Structures are given as C-alpha cells and as structure tokens.
Amino acid sequence: MAASTPRVLIYSATEQFRHDSIPTAVQALKGAGDTYSITFDATEDRTLFTDGNLSQYDALVFLSNTGEVLDDTGKDALQNYLNLGGNLVGIHSATDCLNTTEFYGKEIGAYFDYHPEIQNATINVVDASHPSTSMLPAQWQIRDEMYNFKSDPRNVGAVVLLSADESSYTDDGERKYDQGSPHPTAWYQEQGAGVQDGGTPGRSFYTSLGHLNETWHDETFMAHIMGGIQWALDANTTRAFNSSASVGNGDASAVETTSSSAPEASQS
C-alpha cells in the first residue's frame, strides 16, 4: 500500500521525428491516473530537468522522444535522480534519444536501430508473470512498428517480456547489430543499469510499442503500459512507498506543460 499517491512526470520532448500520437498518449496516461491512483504531470520543457524538480517524482516516463532532448544540465539531473532511487519508464522511441549518453542507454536497455514498415504482427509473451504482460494473450496480434535494436538489452541485465515473432511480418532491412534472441520488444530491469556506483537503483521498464493514435485507445495496450508503470513504482525506492527515500511524492504544481515545434526527420 502506498503511503500516498505516487507522482509521475511524462517527458515527451522531440528533436527529430515527432509522433503525432504524443498528445493522444499523454491524454490516455493522464486519463488512466485515477484508475491506478497515480498523478501524472506532462512537460516538454527541458529546463525542468533539475535536481529540485525531479526530486518530486516517483517515476519518469520518457514518451516517444527522439534526438538530443536534454542538455548537459538536464542529463546531470537525470543521473542524480536515478542515483537516488528514481524509476524510469520508456515508451516507443524513448530508445531513439540521448543516443550518446551512456548511462541513459544502460538505463533504457538498448538503443533503437531501425524498423520495417508498420504492419500487423504477432508479439509472443515471453514472461506472463509480470504486471505488464499478465493480461496479454500468449500470441498478441497488434499493428505497430517492430523495432530492431543496436544491442541486446539482456547485456545490461534486462529481462525480456515480449518478443516480436519475426515470421509474422516482413522486414527487408539490414541487420547490423546483435539484439539477441528471441527478438526483444519489451523488457524490464529490477535494478536500473544506469545508476552510478554507490547509488540506489530504482526500476526500469521499456516497451517499444505505441506508435499509432489508435493503439492508445486500446484497452489491452493500456493495461500493458499501466502494468509496467505500476511495477516500476513498486520498487519501493521512492517516497510514495518508502518514507525514508530521497525522491518522489512532492508538490509538482510548478510544472508547466509545453509543446515542441521540432521538425520531423528520420522516422522512429
């Protein structure tokens, strides 16, 4: 039982391709907040990545980000937040941002490489015991982008939950990297690998799904997303669940929701 309502910050800034599903996703997450007893704030303002502001949150959700969405000050604040037990959730192209920031790459699990054309595909549930997958059919039929990655997330200790069935869709792209087998589509880290030595690792959860607006209206997909977020919060490393923790459960009334006018670039 949470001591109080956990607070989560959605960060959806983009510097390259911008998904038109971002506003739909933000609305869907905020709408699910009451059901799951989670307070969501949303921003695209990188200047809010400060030690003081991030310390209010029990988890950060990086939502469909692309490109260099934080400056050095923001990256330092993110590293400090993770070191203090903060939790990270990444959705869709959150693996296609901060591509040269080593700790972020470890915390998210792997970086995006490329995807074939959007199409219908089968997702296999590798681990049905996780809160993000327990409600899913063993073979989940979905229309989305089947991401390929530049490394195997298992290399940093991630546990793969969902796997793309490569026989169910067409991918004519060139595989330059070893992403491991079975094909990783969603995963978690019980202790986020981006935390520096001596830090208190929180949890990390990532799903590559979520490209289309209609996906965010799908009850099964939302149960997958919210199960992952709730699991991350259950790390007990933040104030909503642990009164002796160093971050979480603060007053975020100063947070402002901003919009981005970043140009579209290569698709993610």
PDB file of C-alpha atoms in Angstrom:
ATOM      1  CA  MET A   1       0.000   0.000   0.000  1.00  0.00           C
ATOM      2  CA  ALA A   2       1.379   3.371  -0.992  1.00  0.00           C
ATOM      3  CA  ALA A   3       1.817   5.881   1.788  1.00  0.00           C
ATOM      4  CA  SER A   4       0.432   8.491  -0.607  1.00  0.00           C
ATOM      5  CA  THR A   5      -0.334   8.879  -4.289  1.00  0.00           C
ATOM      6  CA  PRO A   6       2.766   8.414  -6.467  1.00  0.00           C
ATOM      7  CA  ARG A   7       3.558  11.252  -8.861  1.00  0.00           C
ATOM      8  CA  VAL A   8       4.923  10.587 -12.338  1.00  0.00           C
ATOM      9  CA  LEU A   9       6.355  13.012 -14.902  1.00  0.00           C
ATOM     10  CA  ILE A  10       5.733  12.346 -18.602  1.00  0.00           C
ATOM     11  CA  TYR A  11       8.513  13.815 -20.777  1.00  0.00           C
ATOM     12  CA  SER A  12       7.704  13.845 -24.498  1.00  0.00           C
ATOM     13  CA  ALA A  13      10.152  16.351 -25.997  1.00  0.00           C
ATOM     14  CA  THR A  14      11.440  15.612 -29.509  1.00  0.00           C
ATOM     15  CA  GLU A  15      14.282  16.989 -31.590  1.00  0.00           C
ATOM     16  CA  GLN A  16      13.927  14.759 -34.661  1.00  0.00           C
ATOM     17  CA  PHE A  17      10.885  12.826 -35.881  1.00  0.00           C
ATOM     18  CA  ARG A  18       7.760  13.724 -33.910  1.00  0.00           C
ATOM     19  CA  HIS A  19       4.993  11.189 -33.437  1.00  0.00           C
ATOM     20  CA  ASP A  20       1.516  12.624 -33.894  1.00  0.00           C
ATOM     21  CA  SER A  21       0.304  10.152 -31.255  1.00  0.00           C
ATOM     22  CA  ILE A  22       2.095  12.011 -28.438  1.00  0.00           C
ATOM     23  CA  PRO A  23      -0.903  14.174 -27.386  1.00  0.00           C
ATOM     24  CA  THR A  24      -3.172  11.112 -27.513  1.00  0.00           C
ATOM     25  CA  ALA A  25      -0.696   9.158 -25.391  1.00  0.00           C
ATOM     26  CA  VAL A  26      -0.388  11.918 -22.790  1.00  0.00           C
ATOM     27  CA  GLN A  27      -4.166  12.180 -22.553  1.00  0.00           C
ATOM     28  CA  ALA A  28      -4.517   8.406 -22.222  1.00  0.00           C
ATOM     29  CA  LEU A  29      -1.928   8.205 -19.444  1.00  0.00           C
ATOM     30  CA  LYS A  30      -3.483  11.082 -17.527  1.00  0.00           C
ATOM     31  CA  GLY A  31      -6.905   9.514 -18.003  1.00  0.00           C
ATOM     32  CA  ALA A  32      -5.682   6.240 -16.515  1.00  0.00           C
ATOM     33  CA  GLY A  33      -4.240   8.016 -13.496  1.00  0.00           C
ATOM     34  CA  ASP A  34      -7.426   7.949 -11.428  1.00  0.00           C
ATOM     35  CA  THR A  35      -7.987   4.240 -12.021  1.00  0.00           C
ATOM     36  CA  TYR A  36      -4.431   3.383 -10.993  1.00  0.00           C
ATOM     37  CA  SER A  37      -4.154   6.055  -8.244  1.00  0.00           C
ATOM     38  CA  ILE A  38      -1.234   7.789  -9.981  1.00  0.00           C
ATOM     39  CA  THR A  39      -0.856  11.531 -10.526  1.00  0.00           C
ATOM     40  CA  PHE A  40       0.626  12.343 -13.935  1.00  0.00           C
ATOM     41  CA  ASP A  41       2.246  15.619 -14.950  1.00  0.00           C
ATOM     42  CA  ALA A  42       3.483  16.206 -18.501  1.00  0.00           C
ATOM     43  CA  THR A  43       6.101  18.508 -19.957  1.00  0.00           C
ATOM     44  CA  GLU A  44       8.371  19.086 -22.934  1.00  0.00           C
ATOM     45  CA  ASP A  45      10.394  21.758 -21.163  1.00  0.00           C
ATOM     46  CA  ARG A  46      13.965  20.513 -20.727  1.00  0.00           C
ATOM     47  CA  THR A  47      14.714  23.271 -18.218  1.00  0.00           C
ATOM     48  CA  LEU A  48      12.518  21.410 -15.716  1.00  0.00           C
ATOM     49  CA  PHE A  49      15.156  18.684 -15.516  1.00  0.00           C
ATOM     50  CA  THR A  50      16.727  19.985 -12.333  1.00  0.00           C
ATOM     51  CA  ASP A  51      17.532  18.186  -9.088  1.00  0.00           C
ATOM     52  CA  GLY A  52      14.785  20.059  -7.282  1.00  0.00           C
ATOM     53  CA  ASN A  53      12.032  19.444  -9.796  1.00  0.00           C
ATOM     54  CA  LEU A  54      12.809  15.791 -10.491  1.00  0.00           C
ATOM     55  CA  SER A  55      13.003  15.058  -6.760  1.00  0.00           C
ATOM     56  CA  GLN A  56       9.194  15.394  -6.645  1.00  0.00           C
ATOM     57  CA  TYR A  57       8.600  12.341  -8.820  1.00  0.00           C
ATOM     58  CA  ASP A  58       8.346   8.631  -8.134  1.00  0.00           C
ATOM     59  CA  ALA A  59       8.960   7.808 -11.809  1.00  0.00           C
ATOM     60  CA  LEU A  60       9.761   9.484 -15.117  1.00  0.00           C
ATOM     61  CA  VAL A  61       8.107   8.355 -18.348  1.00  0.00           C
ATOM     62  CA  PHE A  62      10.135   9.070 -21.477  1.00  0.00           C
ATOM     63  CA  LEU A  63       7.433   9.027 -24.163  1.00  0.00           C
ATOM     64  CA  SER A  64       8.292   8.736 -27.873  1.00  0.00           C
ATOM     65  CA  ASN A  65      11.311  11.034 -27.585  1.00  0.00           C
ATOM     66  CA  THR A  66      13.796  11.491 -30.422  1.00  0.00           C
ATOM     67  CA  GLY A  67      17.164  13.226 -30.611  1.00  0.00           C
ATOM     68  CA  GLU A  68      19.070  15.240 -28.054  1.00  0.00           C
ATOM     69  CA  VAL A  69      16.183  16.138 -25.767  1.00  0.00           C
ATOM     70  CA  LEU A  70      18.288  17.167 -22.744  1.00  0.00           C
ATOM     71  CA  ASP A  71      21.266  19.488 -22.335  1.00  0.00           C
ATOM     72  CA  ASP A  72      24.178  18.639 -20.061  1.00  0.00           C
ATOM     73  CA  THR A  73      22.461  20.189 -17.033  1.00  0.00           C
ATOM     74  CA  GLY A  74      19.371  18.078 -17.627  1.00  0.00           C
ATOM     75  CA  LYS A  75      21.421  14.925 -18.112  1.00  0.00           C
ATOM     76  CA  ASP A  76      23.214  15.552 -14.825  1.00  0.00           C
ATOM     77  CA  ALA A  77      19.876  15.987 -13.059  1.00  0.00           C
ATOM     78  CA  LEU A  78      18.564  12.774 -14.616  1.00  0.00           C
ATOM     79  CA  GLN A  79      21.663  10.880 -13.499  1.00  0.00           C
ATOM     80  CA  ASN A  80      21.300  12.265  -9.964  1.00  0.00           C
ATOM     81  CA  TYR A  81      17.611  11.322  -9.914  1.00  0.00           C
ATOM     82  CA  LEU A  82      18.384   7.745 -10.922  1.00  0.00           C
ATOM     83  CA  ASN A  83      21.196   7.544  -8.346  1.00  0.00           C
ATOM     84  CA  LEU A  84      18.687   8.491  -5.631  1.00  0.00           C
ATOM     85  CA  GLY A  85      16.266   5.667  -6.430  1.00  0.00           C
ATOM     86  CA  GLY A  86      14.154   7.244  -9.176  1.00  0.00           C
ATOM     87  CA  ASN A  87      12.379   4.917 -11.601  1.00  0.00           C
ATOM     88  CA  LEU A  88      12.381   5.163 -15.405  1.00  0.00           C
ATOM     89  CA  VAL A  89       9.761   4.035 -17.914  1.00  0.00           C
ATOM     90  CA  GLY A  90      10.451   4.272 -21.647  1.00  0.00           C
ATOM     91  CA  ILE A  91       7.805   4.028 -24.350  1.00  0.00           C
ATOM     92  CA  HIS A  92       8.271   3.520 -28.110  1.00  0.00           C
ATOM     93  CA  SER A  93      11.045   5.814 -29.460  1.00  0.00           C
ATOM     94  CA  ALA A  94      12.417   6.581 -25.989  1.00  0.00           C
ATOM     95  CA  THR A  95      15.227   4.314 -27.228  1.00  0.00           C
ATOM     96  CA  ASP A  96      15.950   6.813 -30.044  1.00  0.00           C
ATOM     97  CA  CYS A  97      17.013   9.773 -27.904  1.00  0.00           C
ATOM     98  CA  LEU A  98      20.134  10.739 -25.950  1.00  0.00           C
ATOM     99  CA  ASN A  99      21.997   8.312 -28.196  1.00  0.00           C
ATOM    100  CA  THR A 100      25.478   9.202 -26.921  1.00  0.00           C
ATOM    101  CA  THR A 101      24.587   9.354 -23.219  1.00  0.00           C
ATOM    102  CA  GLU A 102      25.975   6.108 -21.832  1.00  0.00           C
ATOM    103  CA  PHE A 103      24.065   5.984 -18.562  1.00  0.00           C
ATOM    104  CA  TYR A 104      20.766   6.613 -20.341  1.00  0.00           C
ATOM    105  CA  GLY A 105      21.484   3.813 -22.812  1.00  0.00           C
ATOM    106  CA  LYS A 106      22.106   1.415 -19.939  1.00  0.00           C
ATOM    107  CA  GLU A 107      19.037   2.560 -18.016  1.00  0.00           C
ATOM    108  CA  ILE A 108      16.700   2.249 -21.032  1.00  0.00           C
ATOM    109  CA  GLY A 109      18.350  -1.047 -22.005  1.00  0.00           C
ATOM    110  CA  ALA A 110      19.265  -0.630 -25.682  1.00  0.00           C
ATOM    111  CA  TYR A 111      19.166   1.952 -28.469  1.00  0.00           C
ATOM    112  CA  PHE A 112      16.835   1.841 -31.472  1.00  0.00           C
ATOM    113  CA  ASP A 113      18.370   0.829 -34.807  1.00  0.00           C
ATOM    114  CA  TYR A 114      15.573   0.727 -37.402  1.00  0.00           C
ATOM    115  CA  HIS A 115      12.098  -0.658 -38.029  1.00  0.00           C
ATOM    116  CA  PRO A 116      10.365  -2.090 -41.062  1.00  0.00           C
ATOM    117  CA  GLU A 117       7.185  -0.552 -42.400  1.00  0.00           C
ATOM    118  CA  ILE A 118       4.296  -0.513 -39.959  1.00  0.00           C
ATOM    119  CA  GLN A 119       2.208  -3.677 -40.322  1.00  0.00           C
ATOM    120  CA  ASN A 120       0.281  -6.343 -38.487  1.00  0.00           C
ATOM    121  CA  ALA A 121       2.487  -8.631 -36.422  1.00  0.00           C
ATOM    122  CA  THR A 122       2.390 -11.222 -33.670  1.00  0.00           C
ATOM    123  CA  ILE A 123       4.006 -10.485 -30.322  1.00  0.00           C
ATOM    124  CA  ASN A 124       4.894 -13.501 -28.184  1.00  0.00           C
ATOM    125  CA  VAL A 125       4.635 -13.187 -24.420  1.00  0.00           C
ATOM    126  CA  VAL A 126       7.954 -14.461 -23.054  1.00  0.00           C
ATOM    127  CA  ASP A 127       7.092 -13.883 -19.384  1.00  0.00           C
ATOM    128  CA  ALA A 128       3.402 -13.846 -18.461  1.00  0.00           C
ATOM    129  CA  SER A 129       4.044 -13.360 -14.741  1.00  0.00           C
ATOM    130  CA  HIS A 130       4.869  -9.637 -14.999  1.00  0.00           C
ATOM    131  CA  PRO A 131       2.188  -6.987 -14.281  1.00  0.00           C
ATOM    132  CA  SER A 132       2.683  -5.576 -17.799  1.00  0.00           C
ATOM    133  CA  THR A 133       2.050  -8.914 -19.507  1.00  0.00           C
ATOM    134  CA  SER A 134      -0.206 -10.971 -17.225  1.00  0.00           C
ATOM    135  CA  MET A 135      -3.335  -9.757 -19.071  1.00  0.00           C
ATOM    136  CA  LEU A 136      -1.998 -10.409 -22.575  1.00  0.00           C
ATOM    137  CA  PRO A 137      -2.757 -13.373 -24.845  1.00  0.00           C
ATOM    138  CA  ALA A 138       0.221 -15.673 -25.393  1.00  0.00           C
ATOM    139  CA  GLN A 139       0.312 -14.518 -29.028  1.00  0.00           C
ATOM    140  CA  TRP A 140      -0.735 -10.880 -29.120  1.00  0.00           C
ATOM    141  CA  GLN A 141      -1.892  -9.607 -32.520  1.00  0.00           C
ATOM    142  CA  ILE A 142      -1.008  -5.953 -32.950  1.00  0.00           C
ATOM    143  CA  ARG A 143      -0.400  -3.336 -35.639  1.00  0.00           C
ATOM    144  CA  ASP A 144       2.747  -1.402 -34.804  1.00  0.00           C
ATOM    145  CA  GLU A 145       6.410  -0.900 -35.672  1.00  0.00           C
ATOM    146  CA  MET A 146       8.621  -3.878 -34.914  1.00  0.00           C
ATOM    147  CA  TYR A 147      11.757  -2.198 -33.607  1.00  0.00           C
ATOM    148  CA  ASN A 148      15.262  -3.555 -34.064  1.00  0.00           C
ATOM    149  CA  PHE A 149      17.948  -2.510 -31.582  1.00  0.00           C
ATOM    150  CA  LYS A 150      21.681  -1.823 -31.619  1.00  0.00           C
ATOM    151  CA  SER A 151      22.398  -4.222 -28.746  1.00  0.00           C
ATOM    152  CA  ASP A 152      20.833  -6.948 -26.677  1.00  0.00           C
ATOM    153  CA  PRO A 153      19.125  -5.434 -23.594  1.00  0.00           C
ATOM    154  CA  ARG A 154      19.944  -8.660 -21.759  1.00  0.00           C
ATOM    155  CA  ASN A 155      23.584  -7.496 -21.827  1.00  0.00           C
ATOM    156  CA  VAL A 156      22.798  -4.904 -19.131  1.00  0.00           C
ATOM    157  CA  GLY A 157      20.694  -7.290 -17.079  1.00  0.00           C
ATOM    158  CA  ALA A 158      17.279  -6.644 -18.607  1.00  0.00           C
ATOM    159  CA  VAL A 159      14.673  -9.405 -18.649  1.00  0.00           C
ATOM    160  CA  VAL A 160      12.761  -9.623 -21.935  1.00  0.00           C
ATOM    161  CA  LEU A 161       8.979  -9.789 -21.532  1.00  0.00           C
ATOM    162  CA  LEU A 162       7.717  -9.576 -25.120  1.00  0.00           C
ATOM    163  CA  SER A 163       9.257 -10.793 -28.351  1.00  0.00           C
ATOM    164  CA  ALA A 164       8.363  -9.984 -31.957  1.00  0.00           C
ATOM    165  CA  ASP A 165       7.545 -13.122 -33.961  1.00  0.00           C
ATOM    166  CA  GLU A 166       9.732 -12.442 -36.987  1.00  0.00           C
ATOM    167  CA  SER A 167       7.798 -14.959 -39.101  1.00  0.00           C
ATOM    168  CA  SER A 168       4.628 -12.864 -38.755  1.00  0.00           C
ATOM    169  CA  TYR A 169       5.797  -9.738 -40.595  1.00  0.00           C
ATOM    170  CA  THR A 170       8.170  -8.591 -43.324  1.00  0.00           C
ATOM    171  CA  ASP A 171      11.499  -6.924 -42.542  1.00  0.00           C
ATOM    172  CA  ASP A 172      13.757  -6.219 -45.519  1.00  0.00           C
ATOM    173  CA  GLY A 173      16.169  -4.016 -43.561  1.00  0.00           C
ATOM    174  CA  GLU A 174      19.820  -4.764 -42.934  1.00  0.00           C
ATOM    175  CA  ARG A 175      20.630  -6.151 -39.505  1.00  0.00           C
ATOM    176  CA  LYS A 176      23.965  -4.679 -38.443  1.00  0.00           C
ATOM    177  CA  TYR A 177      23.749  -5.440 -34.737  1.00  0.00           C
ATOM    178  CA  ASP A 178      23.116  -8.415 -32.477  1.00  0.00           C
ATOM    179  CA  GLN A 179      19.998  -7.727 -30.420  1.00  0.00           C
ATOM    180  CA  GLY A 180      19.792 -11.258 -29.062  1.00  0.00           C
ATOM    181  CA  SER A 181      17.111 -13.898 -29.329  1.00  0.00           C
ATOM    182  CA  PRO A 182      14.215 -14.016 -29.005  1.00  0.00           C
ATOM    183  CA  HIS A 183      13.700 -10.612 -30.640  1.00  0.00           C
ATOM    184  CA  PRO A 184      13.290  -8.099 -27.758  1.00  0.00           C
ATOM    185  CA  THR A 185      10.150  -5.938 -27.842  1.00  0.00           C
ATOM    186  CA  ALA A 186       9.577  -5.084 -24.147  1.00  0.00           C
ATOM    187  CA  TRP A 187      11.728  -5.653 -21.075  1.00  0.00           C
ATOM    188  CA  TYR A 188      12.434  -4.627 -17.506  1.00  0.00           C
ATOM    189  CA  GLN A 189      15.364  -4.111 -15.155  1.00  0.00           C
ATOM    190  CA  GLU A 190      14.819  -4.808 -11.472  1.00  0.00           C
ATOM    191  CA  GLN A 191      17.800  -2.524 -10.821  1.00  0.00           C
ATOM    192  CA  GLY A 192      18.383   0.090 -13.493  1.00  0.00           C
ATOM    193  CA  ALA A 193      21.851  -0.286 -15.007  1.00  0.00           C
ATOM    194  CA  GLY A 194      22.311   3.464 -15.487  1.00  0.00           C
ATOM    195  CA  VAL A 195      22.885   4.127 -11.785  1.00  0.00           C
ATOM    196  CA  GLN A 196      26.406   5.084 -10.734  1.00  0.00           C
ATOM    197  CA  ASP A 197      28.364   3.069  -8.168  1.00  0.00           C
ATOM    198  CA  GLY A 198      27.107   3.832  -4.675  1.00  0.00           C
ATOM    199  CA  GLY A 199      23.685   4.891  -5.942  1.00  0.00           C
ATOM    200  CA  THR A 200      20.301   3.361  -5.123  1.00  0.00           C
ATOM    201  CA  PRO A 201      18.947   1.791  -8.304  1.00  0.00           C
ATOM    202  CA  GLY A 202      15.247   2.014  -8.955  1.00  0.00           C
ATOM    203  CA  ARG A 203      13.421   0.036 -11.608  1.00  0.00           C
ATOM    204  CA  SER A 204      13.385   0.467 -15.384  1.00  0.00           C
ATOM    205  CA  PHE A 205      10.657  -0.689 -17.777  1.00  0.00           C
ATOM    206  CA  TYR A 206      10.558  -0.289 -21.562  1.00  0.00           C
ATOM    207  CA  THR A 207       8.132  -1.197 -24.331  1.00  0.00           C
ATOM    208  CA  SER A 208       8.777  -0.440 -27.994  1.00  0.00           C
ATOM    209  CA  LEU A 209       5.067  -0.427 -28.840  1.00  0.00           C
ATOM    210  CA  GLY A 210       2.838   2.651 -29.053  1.00  0.00           C
ATOM    211  CA  HIS A 211       3.308   4.243 -32.494  1.00  0.00           C
ATOM    212  CA  LEU A 212      -0.302   4.777 -33.562  1.00  0.00           C
ATOM    213  CA  ASN A 213      -3.000   7.009 -32.104  1.00  0.00           C
ATOM    214  CA  GLU A 214      -5.469   4.112 -32.137  1.00  0.00           C
ATOM    215  CA  THR A 215      -3.100   1.967 -30.091  1.00  0.00           C
ATOM    216  CA  TRP A 216      -3.516   4.391 -27.202  1.00  0.00           C
ATOM    217  CA  HIS A 217      -7.284   3.803 -27.292  1.00  0.00           C
ATOM    218  CA  ASP A 218      -6.829   0.035 -26.988  1.00  0.00           C
ATOM    219  CA  GLU A 219      -7.653  -1.303 -23.517  1.00  0.00           C
ATOM    220  CA  THR A 220      -5.226  -4.222 -23.757  1.00  0.00           C
ATOM    221  CA  PHE A 221      -2.327  -1.958 -24.735  1.00  0.00           C
ATOM    222  CA  MET A 222      -3.159   0.489 -21.931  1.00  0.00           C
ATOM    223  CA  ALA A 223      -3.221  -2.377 -19.426  1.00  0.00           C
ATOM    224  CA  HIS A 224       0.265  -3.351 -20.673  1.00  0.00           C
ATOM    225  CA  ILE A 225       1.572   0.217 -20.280  1.00  0.00           C
ATOM    226  CA  MET A 226      -0.016   0.881 -16.906  1.00  0.00           C
ATOM    227  CA  GLY A 227       1.090  -2.501 -15.594  1.00  0.00           C
ATOM    228  CA  GLY A 228       4.671  -1.545 -16.463  1.00  0.00           C
ATOM    229  CA  ILE A 229       4.384   1.854 -14.809  1.00  0.00           C
ATOM    230  CA  GLN A 230       2.822   0.422 -11.653  1.00  0.00           C
ATOM    231  CA  TRP A 231       5.526  -2.250 -11.489  1.00  0.00           C
ATOM    232  CA  ALA A 232       8.246   0.416 -11.743  1.00  0.00           C
ATOM    233  CA  LEU A 233       6.643   2.383  -8.913  1.00  0.00           C
ATOM    234  CA  ASP A 234       6.542  -0.731  -6.751  1.00  0.00           C
ATOM    235  CA  ALA A 235      10.351  -0.593  -6.492  1.00  0.00           C
ATOM    236  CA  ASN A 236       9.840   0.931  -3.028  1.00  0.00           C
ATOM    237  CA  THR A 237      12.769   3.284  -3.644  1.00  0.00           C
ATOM    238  CA  THR A 238      10.670   6.484  -3.691  1.00  0.00           C
ATOM    239  CA  ARG A 239       8.694   8.455  -1.120  1.00  0.00           C
ATOM    240  CA  ALA A 240       5.203   7.344  -2.142  1.00  0.00           C
ATOM    241  CA  PHE A 241       6.100   3.857  -0.945  1.00  0.00           C
ATOM    242  CA  ASN A 242       9.117   4.426   1.319  1.00  0.00           C
ATOM    243  CA  SER A 243       9.156   7.309   3.775  1.00  0.00           C
ATOM    244  CA  SER A 244      12.943   7.199   4.050  1.00  0.00           C
ATOM    245  CA  ALA A 245      13.508   7.530   0.283  1.00  0.00           C
ATOM    246  CA  SER A 246      15.210  10.572  -1.252  1.00  0.00           C
ATOM    247  CA  VAL A 247      12.923  11.336  -4.207  1.00  0.00           C
ATOM    248  CA  GLY A 248       9.244  11.142  -5.026  1.00  0.00           C
ATOM    249  CA  ASN A 249       5.791  12.292  -3.992  1.00  0.00           C
ATOM    250  CA  GLY A 250       6.346  16.047  -3.982  1.00  0.00           C
ATOM    251  CA  ASP A 251       4.274  19.072  -4.926  1.00  0.00           C
ATOM    252  CA  ALA A 252       4.678  19.465  -8.702  1.00  0.00           C
ATOM    253  CA  SER A 253       2.376  22.449  -9.082  1.00  0.00           C
ATOM    254  CA  ALA A 254       5.163  24.427 -10.753  1.00  0.00           C
ATOM    255  CA  VAL A 255       5.396  22.017 -13.678  1.00  0.00           C
ATOM    256  CA  GLU A 256       4.217  23.513 -16.953  1.00  0.00           C
ATOM    257  CA  THR A 257       3.104  21.505 -19.973  1.00  0.00           C
ATOM    258  CA  THR A 258       4.775  22.862 -23.083  1.00  0.00           C
ATOM    259  CA  SER A 259       4.690  21.974 -26.753  1.00  0.00           C
ATOM    260  CA  SER A 260       7.501  21.304 -29.171  1.00  0.00           C
ATOM    261  CA  SER A 261       7.864  22.622 -32.699  1.00  0.00           C
ATOM    262  CA  ALA A 262      10.743  20.318 -33.558  1.00  0.00           C
ATOM    263  CA  PRO A 263      10.965  19.427 -37.247  1.00  0.00           C
ATOM    264  CA  GLU A 264      10.302  15.922 -38.479  1.00  0.00           C
ATOM    265  CA  ALA A 265      13.308  13.906 -39.504  1.00  0.00           C
ATOM    266  CA  SER A 266      14.019  10.212 -39.979  1.00  0.00           C
ATOM    267  CA  GLN A 267      11.080   8.126 -38.771  1.00  0.00           C
ATOM    268  CA  SER A 268      11.206   6.299 -35.443  1.00  0.00           C
TER     269      SER A 268
END
